[in-house]
Amino acid sequence: MFKNYLKIGLRNLLKKPGYSFINVFGLSVGLASFLLIGLFIQHELSYDAFHENYEDIYRVGKKGFTAEFLGSDEWVSTSAPLSSALVNEIPDIKAATNITKVTSFFKKDNQGVEESGIFAAGDFFDVFSFKLIQGDTGNGIEDPNGIFLSESLAQKYFGNTNAVGQAFSVIHSGGHFSGELTMVVKGVFSDVPANSHLSFDYIVPVTSSHELSNYLESWRSNSYLTYILTASNTPSSDLVSNINAVTEKYEQEHADQSENRKGAYFIQPLKGIHLYSKVNGEFQANGNILYVYLFSAIALIIIALACINYTNLSVARSFLRAKEVGVRKSIGASKQQLSTQFLTESLLITSAAVIIALALVQVFLPYFGSLVNRDISMTFSHAPYILLLILGVGVLVSLMAGVYPAFVLSRFNPIKALKGHSVSKSGKPMLQKVLVSAQFTATIALIIGALVIYKQLNFISSTTTGLEREQIVSISIKDRDLYQKYEILKDALEKKSSIQVVSAAQIDPINIQASSIATGWEGMEPEGRVTVYRSAIQHDFISLFGLEIIEGRDFSKDMATDEQTGIIINEAMKRKLGWDTATDKSFTFRGREGRITGVVKDFNFHSYHQAIEPLALFLETDWWFPYQKIFVKIDASDVPTTLAYIEETVATFSPGYPFEFIFLDDAFQTMYQTENRFARLLNYFTMLALLIACLGLLGLATFTISQRTKEIGIRKVLGATTSTILLLLSKDFLKPVLIGFFIATPIAWYTTQQWLTQFAYKIDLTLWLFILSGTLTAIIAFLAIGWQAFSIARMNPVNSLKNE
């Protein structure tokens, strides 16, 4: 019997290929989109859950010890002695470890290859479950010459041979510089999973860096991330209280090393760091629970649109099968048999859609993964709940779309059905109107969201930040000797006619992170406290970036005092200190007793998420490695040749180190990569939503208009014109668009307004954005149904009236 149901179902599908295509295609695209987003959400929620005791692992942070930085006074950076103190003093803490990032150069064929890893101390392998596949921990974390490599790194440098016991040369860069070291491989661990908030390729002990070794007993230096493993079911509130009690005790004992205690320590569950942590000093960029919520909403919208489409078309088509039901009932078919027939057909369509959706996911998953910058895979072992969910959705859709014909049409009076009586009193079920309006509400809301995000990102790209970025090459200095040869290198580079000017700084001026507390200035109140962002710069920095001096002067090589006392501040600093004029006023921070040389016009040295804060620029000669960026402003005439010349010149002064550069305008765009990725994805899913909604409208219009052919024929006989009929047919289908617009507008306004709150500088929401979205949707919807309506309107009335 079931075989017959399938056979009849297939015949019905093939009898209406257009209807079948719209139904299967719309549903499969919706399911595929739902599954792709579901895999992304599952990946985001799975971060750090691979550790054996992840529920008992916490990260310790500090709050309120310093002024706010980037809008927060919470930090994850802690002192080196913290971990051992906590283990020794708190019984509920079973193990603890300190880590900090490092980039080192591994010597291979006399060339330095930069690799990213971590310094670690304490019980690293007891806290975390990074699996060793060669060697053992032994005393590797304590051995200053020991190193642990990831499986990929071991393969890269030692091939298929056992890496344990192998020795090679390593140079730690940046502030951890200790000269060239010979390190011995103590073990090889499995590559760090993609869903880890810590990403590294090797582990070296803290003691391998002389710089870090100097601070192992210091409570004042904050260079580490501290992680603790607690006993199971330890109350977090008790843990925080105990940590603060212990740290207060030790900091009082080391009062000469630590600043006056003004803040408190807090803990973060390991599992929540990736999505919920927004503190300063993160190991790397985290995810954002906001985008998980937004993607979840988009997934639900897409699948709802597809389900509404399918249900609407099934209900519409069921009207045309009333006579079929009458015939079947007349020859003895029971209600159960009819219900089973319609449910079987519905299940057949959704099964086909699920299979196609899974195939689409396999095809588009790599591209989707690159868009969201995640290594996402689809296997039943990795995402069983997602696959079960999509199968459940398929069954639910089958039931939703099959319920009407199965349990309503099966109850028809066969005599009325055979006489052609309408199965609906109005022929325009309220359910369909509501569902179509819901479709366009969601679609218009997505379009408004896409337009707002596009406008904001365009505003960021096109609005001047007060600092020139075009044709400026930013070169990273990895070699300390290169910094010491800076003046000679600058002269060599500027000999090239296509190079306009060369300068250097501590960091790129679009993202200045370093800050200090100002300790003295003219007019300072007793309790005065100002956080000042800072960067060491070289001569010609101001002119290279086109900064405008609005008071005083730029640094000058003719003024010897500029190197010792000169400070250039921005307008925000001048306002913060309450000065009418700033030039020659005293200003002290970082132990530098200086005088204001000049004031530059405010420019954005952070992303548009942050308002412009006080800034101090100065020349530095004492710090051992103050300039880690060299900037070269070039002509746009022959960029490849100029870049080749720069690379060759830098290599001459810094042999054995890779040449790393980026154009500053590209670096500026990477600051908004999360927003840009979300914008691209929202655009794609908005187009899909619009496609699905219009396909549903087209299918619904086809069936509804076909039921009104006699009415149209009569109207034409009575003198109605083609345009009149076209307007008559179209207005019923454009009503849901209008209703959707009025419902979507307040929802989209609130949602986009909330999204914009993360920016200090943003666009204003204007009415035309909403009107444009509604108008665009109406035009596309009209085009979707217009041709069908136009064909019917032009039909010869004889053809529609000659039949019964």
Short mmCIF file of N, CA, C and O in Angstrom, two decimals, residues 87-172:
data_model
loop_
_atom_site.label_atom_id
_atom_site.label_comp_id
_atom_site.label_asym_id
_atom_site.label_seq_id
_atom_site.Cartn_x
_atom_site.Cartn_y
_atom_site.Cartn_z
N VAL A 87 47.97 28.27 44.55
CA VAL A 87 48.06 26.83 44.78
C VAL A 87 48.48 26.54 46.22
O VAL A 87 47.95 25.61 46.87
N ASN A 88 49.40 27.32 46.74
CA ASN A 88 49.91 27.08 48.09
C ASN A 88 48.92 27.45 49.17
O ASN A 88 48.90 26.83 50.24
N GLU A 89 48.07 28.45 48.90
CA GLU A 89 47.22 29.00 49.96
C GLU A 89 45.77 28.52 49.92
O GLU A 89 45.07 28.57 50.92
N ILE A 90 45.29 28.09 48.76
CA ILE A 90 43.87 27.74 48.64
C ILE A 90 43.74 26.25 48.32
O ILE A 90 44.10 25.81 47.22
N PRO A 91 43.24 25.45 49.25
CA PRO A 91 43.15 24.00 49.04
C PRO A 91 42.29 23.60 47.84
O PRO A 91 42.54 22.55 47.22
N ASP A 92 41.25 24.40 47.53
CA ASP A 92 40.36 24.04 46.41
C ASP A 92 41.03 24.21 45.05
O ASP A 92 40.48 23.75 44.04
N ILE A 93 42.17 24.90 44.99
CA ILE A 93 42.89 25.06 43.71
C ILE A 93 43.93 23.96 43.61
O ILE A 93 44.90 23.92 44.37
N LYS A 94 43.72 23.03 42.67
CA LYS A 94 44.57 21.85 42.53
C LYS A 94 45.83 22.12 41.73
O LYS A 94 46.86 21.49 41.93
N ALA A 95 45.74 23.03 40.75
CA ALA A 95 46.89 23.32 39.90
C ALA A 95 46.71 24.70 39.29
O ALA A 95 45.58 25.21 39.21
N ALA A 96 47.81 25.31 38.87
CA ALA A 96 47.76 26.64 38.24
C ALA A 96 48.93 26.79 37.29
O ALA A 96 49.97 26.14 37.45
N THR A 97 48.74 27.66 36.30
CA THR A 97 49.81 27.89 35.33
C THR A 97 49.76 29.33 34.84
O THR A 97 48.70 29.97 34.89
N ASN A 98 50.92 29.83 34.39
CA ASN A 98 51.02 31.15 33.77
C ASN A 98 51.42 30.97 32.32
O ASN A 98 52.25 30.11 31.99
N ILE A 99 50.85 31.78 31.44
CA ILE A 99 51.28 31.77 30.05
C ILE A 99 51.34 33.20 29.52
O ILE A 99 50.65 34.09 30.04
N THR A 100 52.12 33.41 28.50
CA THR A 100 52.13 34.67 27.76
C THR A 100 52.58 34.38 26.33
O THR A 100 53.27 33.38 26.08
N LYS A 101 52.19 35.22 25.40
CA LYS A 101 52.48 34.98 23.98
C LYS A 101 53.93 35.27 23.67
O LYS A 101 54.58 36.09 24.32
N VAL A 102 54.43 34.60 22.63
CA VAL A 102 55.78 34.86 22.15
C VAL A 102 55.82 34.56 20.65
O VAL A 102 55.15 33.64 20.17
N THR A 103 56.57 35.34 19.92
CA THR A 103 56.92 34.99 18.55
C THR A 103 58.43 34.81 18.51
O THR A 103 59.18 35.64 19.04
N SER A 104 58.87 33.72 17.95
CA SER A 104 60.30 33.40 17.90
C SER A 104 60.69 33.07 16.47
O SER A 104 59.84 32.70 15.64
N PHE A 105 61.98 33.18 16.21
CA PHE A 105 62.51 32.84 14.90
C PHE A 105 63.27 31.52 15.01
O PHE A 105 64.24 31.42 15.75
N PHE A 106 62.76 30.51 14.29
CA PHE A 106 63.42 29.22 14.25
C PHE A 106 64.38 29.23 13.07
O PHE A 106 63.99 29.54 11.95
N LYS A 107 65.64 28.90 13.35
CA LYS A 107 66.63 28.90 12.28
C LYS A 107 66.48 27.66 11.40
O LYS A 107 66.49 26.54 11.88
N LYS A 108 66.33 27.91 10.12
CA LYS A 108 66.24 26.82 9.15
C LYS A 108 66.97 27.27 7.89
O LYS A 108 66.60 28.28 7.27
N ASP A 109 68.04 26.54 7.52
CA ASP A 109 68.87 26.91 6.37
C ASP A 109 69.38 28.34 6.51
O ASP A 109 69.37 29.13 5.57
N ASN A 110 69.79 28.68 7.75
CA ASN A 110 70.36 30.00 8.06
C ASN A 110 69.39 31.16 7.86
O ASN A 110 69.80 32.30 7.76
N GLN A 111 68.10 30.84 7.77
CA GLN A 111 67.07 31.87 7.68
C GLN A 111 66.16 31.78 8.89
O GLN A 111 65.84 30.68 9.37
N GLY A 112 65.75 32.94 9.39
CA GLY A 112 64.83 32.94 10.52
C GLY A 112 63.39 32.82 10.05
O GLY A 112 62.91 33.63 9.27
N VAL A 113 62.70 31.78 10.52
CA VAL A 113 61.29 31.57 10.19
C VAL A 113 60.46 31.89 11.43
O VAL A 113 60.64 31.26 12.48
N GLU A 114 59.58 32.86 11.31
CA GLU A 114 58.81 33.30 12.48
C GLU A 114 57.69 32.30 12.80
O GLU A 114 56.92 31.91 11.92
N GLU A 115 57.61 31.91 14.05
CA GLU A 115 56.58 31.00 14.53
C GLU A 115 55.95 31.59 15.79
O GLU A 115 56.59 32.34 16.52
N SER A 116 54.68 31.23 16.03
CA SER A 116 53.94 31.77 17.18
C SER A 116 53.76 30.70 18.24
O SER A 116 53.34 29.58 17.95
N GLY A 117 54.07 31.05 19.48
CA GLY A 117 53.93 30.09 20.57
C GLY A 117 53.61 30.78 21.88
O GLY A 117 53.12 31.91 21.90
N ILE A 118 53.90 30.08 22.98
CA ILE A 118 53.65 30.64 24.31
C ILE A 118 54.81 30.33 25.24
O ILE A 118 55.48 29.31 25.11
N PHE A 119 55.06 31.25 26.17
CA PHE A 119 55.85 30.96 27.35
C PHE A 119 54.90 30.36 28.37
O PHE A 119 53.76 30.82 28.53
N ALA A 120 55.35 29.35 29.10
CA ALA A 120 54.49 28.72 30.11
C ALA A 120 55.30 28.43 31.36
O ALA A 120 56.52 28.23 31.32
N ALA A 121 54.61 28.41 32.49
CA ALA A 121 55.23 28.07 33.77
C ALA A 121 54.19 27.36 34.62
O ALA A 121 52.98 27.44 34.36
N GLY A 122 54.64 26.65 35.64
CA GLY A 122 53.72 25.99 36.54
C GLY A 122 53.19 24.69 35.99
O GLY A 122 53.87 23.98 35.24
N ASP A 123 51.93 24.39 36.32
CA ASP A 123 51.34 23.08 36.01
C ASP A 123 50.57 23.10 34.69
O ASP A 123 49.39 22.74 34.64
N PHE A 124 51.23 23.51 33.62
CA PHE A 124 50.53 23.73 32.35
C PHE A 124 49.80 22.46 31.89
O PHE A 124 48.61 22.50 31.56
N PHE A 125 50.50 21.34 31.86
CA PHE A 125 49.90 20.11 31.34
C PHE A 125 48.95 19.46 32.33
O PHE A 125 48.22 18.54 31.96
N ASP A 126 48.93 19.93 33.58
CA ASP A 126 47.92 19.46 34.54
C ASP A 126 46.63 20.24 34.41
O ASP A 126 45.54 19.70 34.63
N VAL A 127 46.75 21.51 34.08
CA VAL A 127 45.56 22.34 33.93
C VAL A 127 44.86 22.05 32.61
O VAL A 127 43.64 21.82 32.56
N PHE A 128 45.61 22.03 31.52
CA PHE A 128 45.04 21.84 30.19
C PHE A 128 45.25 20.41 29.68
O PHE A 128 46.19 19.72 30.11
N SER A 129 44.39 20.01 28.75
CA SER A 129 44.44 18.64 28.22
C SER A 129 44.99 18.61 26.80
O SER A 129 44.40 17.97 25.92
N PHE A 130 46.10 19.32 26.57
CA PHE A 130 46.75 19.24 25.26
C PHE A 130 47.54 17.92 25.22
O PHE A 130 48.46 17.71 26.03
N LYS A 131 47.20 17.06 24.30
CA LYS A 131 47.69 15.69 24.29
C LYS A 131 49.11 15.59 23.74
O LYS A 131 49.40 16.05 22.64
N LEU A 132 50.01 14.96 24.53
CA LEU A 132 51.37 14.69 24.06
C LEU A 132 51.38 13.40 23.26
O LEU A 132 50.86 12.37 23.70
N ILE A 133 51.97 13.45 22.06
CA ILE A 133 52.07 12.24 21.23
C ILE A 133 53.51 11.73 21.14
O ILE A 133 53.74 10.62 20.68
N GLN A 134 54.47 12.55 21.58
CA GLN A 134 55.87 12.13 21.69
C GLN A 134 56.46 12.76 22.93
O GLN A 134 56.14 13.90 23.27
N GLY A 135 57.31 12.02 23.64
CA GLY A 135 57.97 12.56 24.81
C GLY A 135 57.04 12.62 26.01
O GLY A 135 55.94 12.06 26.01
N ASP A 136 57.49 13.30 27.05
CA ASP A 136 56.67 13.50 28.24
C ASP A 136 57.02 14.85 28.86
O ASP A 136 58.01 15.47 28.49
N THR A 137 56.19 15.29 29.78
CA THR A 137 56.40 16.61 30.36
C THR A 137 57.69 16.66 31.16
O THR A 137 58.47 17.61 31.04
N GLY A 138 57.95 15.63 31.98
CA GLY A 138 59.20 15.60 32.74
C GLY A 138 59.44 16.94 33.41
O GLY A 138 58.59 17.50 34.09
N ASN A 139 60.63 17.49 33.20
CA ASN A 139 60.93 18.82 33.71
C ASN A 139 61.01 19.84 32.58
O ASN A 139 61.67 20.86 32.69
N GLY A 140 60.30 19.53 31.46
CA GLY A 140 60.40 20.37 30.28
C GLY A 140 59.97 21.79 30.49
O GLY A 140 60.57 22.72 29.96
N ILE A 141 58.91 22.02 31.29
CA ILE A 141 58.42 23.38 31.51
C ILE A 141 59.42 24.18 32.34
O ILE A 141 59.47 25.40 32.26
N GLU A 142 60.22 23.48 33.17
CA GLU A 142 61.20 24.19 33.99
C GLU A 142 62.55 24.32 33.30
O GLU A 142 63.36 25.20 33.66
N ASP A 143 62.84 23.46 32.35
CA ASP A 143 64.14 23.48 31.68
C ASP A 143 64.22 24.68 30.74
O ASP A 143 63.47 24.77 29.76
N PRO A 144 65.11 25.64 31.00
CA PRO A 144 65.17 26.85 30.14
C PRO A 144 65.55 26.56 28.70
O PRO A 144 65.32 27.40 27.84
N ASN A 145 66.10 25.38 28.44
CA ASN A 145 66.48 25.03 27.07
C ASN A 145 65.53 24.01 26.44
O ASN A 145 65.80 23.50 25.36
N GLY A 146 64.41 23.72 27.11
CA GLY A 146 63.45 22.76 26.58
C GLY A 146 62.34 23.43 25.78
O GLY A 146 61.98 24.58 26.04
N ILE A 147 61.78 22.72 24.82
CA ILE A 147 60.69 23.25 24.00
C ILE A 147 59.76 22.11 23.59
O ILE A 147 60.21 20.97 23.38
N PHE A 148 58.47 22.38 23.54
CA PHE A 148 57.47 21.43 23.07
C PHE A 148 56.91 21.96 21.75
O PHE A 148 56.55 23.15 21.66
N LEU A 149 56.84 21.11 20.76
CA LEU A 149 56.37 21.50 19.43
C LEU A 149 55.02 20.87 19.13
O LEU A 149 54.72 19.75 19.59
N SER A 150 54.20 21.57 18.34
CA SER A 150 52.98 20.96 17.84
C SER A 150 53.34 19.91 16.79
O SER A 150 54.45 19.91 16.24
N GLU A 151 52.42 19.04 16.52
CA GLU A 151 52.66 17.98 15.54
C GLU A 151 53.00 18.55 14.17
O GLU A 151 53.91 18.09 13.49
N SER A 152 52.29 19.62 13.76
CA SER A 152 52.55 20.24 12.46
C SER A 152 53.94 20.88 12.42
O SER A 152 54.65 20.78 11.41
N LEU A 153 54.34 21.54 13.51
CA LEU A 153 55.65 22.20 13.55
C LEU A 153 56.78 21.17 13.55
O LEU A 153 57.81 21.37 12.90
N ALA A 154 56.58 20.08 14.29
CA ALA A 154 57.59 19.02 14.29
C ALA A 154 57.75 18.42 12.91
O ALA A 154 58.87 18.15 12.45
N GLN A 155 56.65 18.22 12.21
CA GLN A 155 56.69 17.71 10.84
C GLN A 155 57.40 18.68 9.91
O GLN A 155 58.18 18.29 9.04
N LYS A 156 57.16 19.97 10.11
CA LYS A 156 57.76 21.01 9.27
C LYS A 156 59.28 21.04 9.38
O LYS A 156 59.98 21.20 8.37
N TYR A 157 59.80 20.87 10.60
CA TYR A 157 61.24 21.02 10.81
C TYR A 157 62.00 19.70 10.85
O TYR A 157 63.20 19.67 10.55
N PHE A 158 61.32 18.61 11.22
CA PHE A 158 62.04 17.34 11.37
C PHE A 158 61.45 16.20 10.56
O PHE A 158 61.91 15.06 10.68
N GLY A 159 60.44 16.51 9.72
CA GLY A 159 59.87 15.47 8.87
C GLY A 159 59.24 14.36 9.69
O GLY A 159 58.61 14.60 10.73
N ASN A 160 59.41 13.13 9.24
CA ASN A 160 58.79 11.98 9.91
C ASN A 160 59.65 11.39 11.01
O ASN A 160 59.28 10.39 11.62
N THR A 161 60.84 11.96 11.24
CA THR A 161 61.70 11.43 12.30
C THR A 161 61.18 11.87 13.66
O THR A 161 60.44 12.85 13.78
N ASN A 162 61.59 11.15 14.71
CA ASN A 162 61.21 11.49 16.07
C ASN A 162 61.87 12.81 16.45
O ASN A 162 63.10 12.93 16.44
N ALA A 163 61.08 13.81 16.79
CA ALA A 163 61.62 15.14 17.07
C ALA A 163 62.21 15.25 18.47
O ALA A 163 63.04 16.14 18.72
N VAL A 164 61.79 14.36 19.39
CA VAL A 164 62.27 14.45 20.77
C VAL A 164 63.78 14.28 20.82
O VAL A 164 64.34 13.34 20.24
N GLY A 165 64.43 15.21 21.49
CA GLY A 165 65.89 15.17 21.61
C GLY A 165 66.61 15.97 20.55
O GLY A 165 67.82 16.22 20.66
N GLN A 166 65.89 16.43 19.52
CA GLN A 166 66.50 17.22 18.47
C GLN A 166 66.77 18.64 18.99
O GLN A 166 65.99 19.20 19.76
N ALA A 167 67.89 19.22 18.53
CA ALA A 167 68.26 20.58 18.96
C ALA A 167 68.30 21.51 17.75
O ALA A 167 68.66 21.09 16.64
N PHE A 168 67.92 22.76 17.98
CA PHE A 168 67.97 23.76 16.91
C PHE A 168 68.02 25.15 17.54
O PHE A 168 67.77 25.32 18.74
N SER A 169 68.32 26.16 16.72
CA SER A 169 68.49 27.52 17.21
C SER A 169 67.18 28.29 17.19
O SER A 169 66.41 28.20 16.24
N VAL A 170 66.93 29.07 18.25
CA VAL A 170 65.72 29.86 18.40
C VAL A 170 66.10 31.26 18.89
O VAL A 170 66.98 31.40 19.75
N ILE A 171 65.43 32.28 18.33
CA ILE A 171 65.60 33.65 18.82
C ILE A 171 64.23 34.18 19.19
O ILE A 171 63.34 34.29 18.34
N HIS A 172 64.02 34.48 20.48
CA HIS A 172 62.77 35.09 20.92
C HIS A 172 62.79 36.56 20.53
O HIS A 172 63.79 37.25 20.73
#
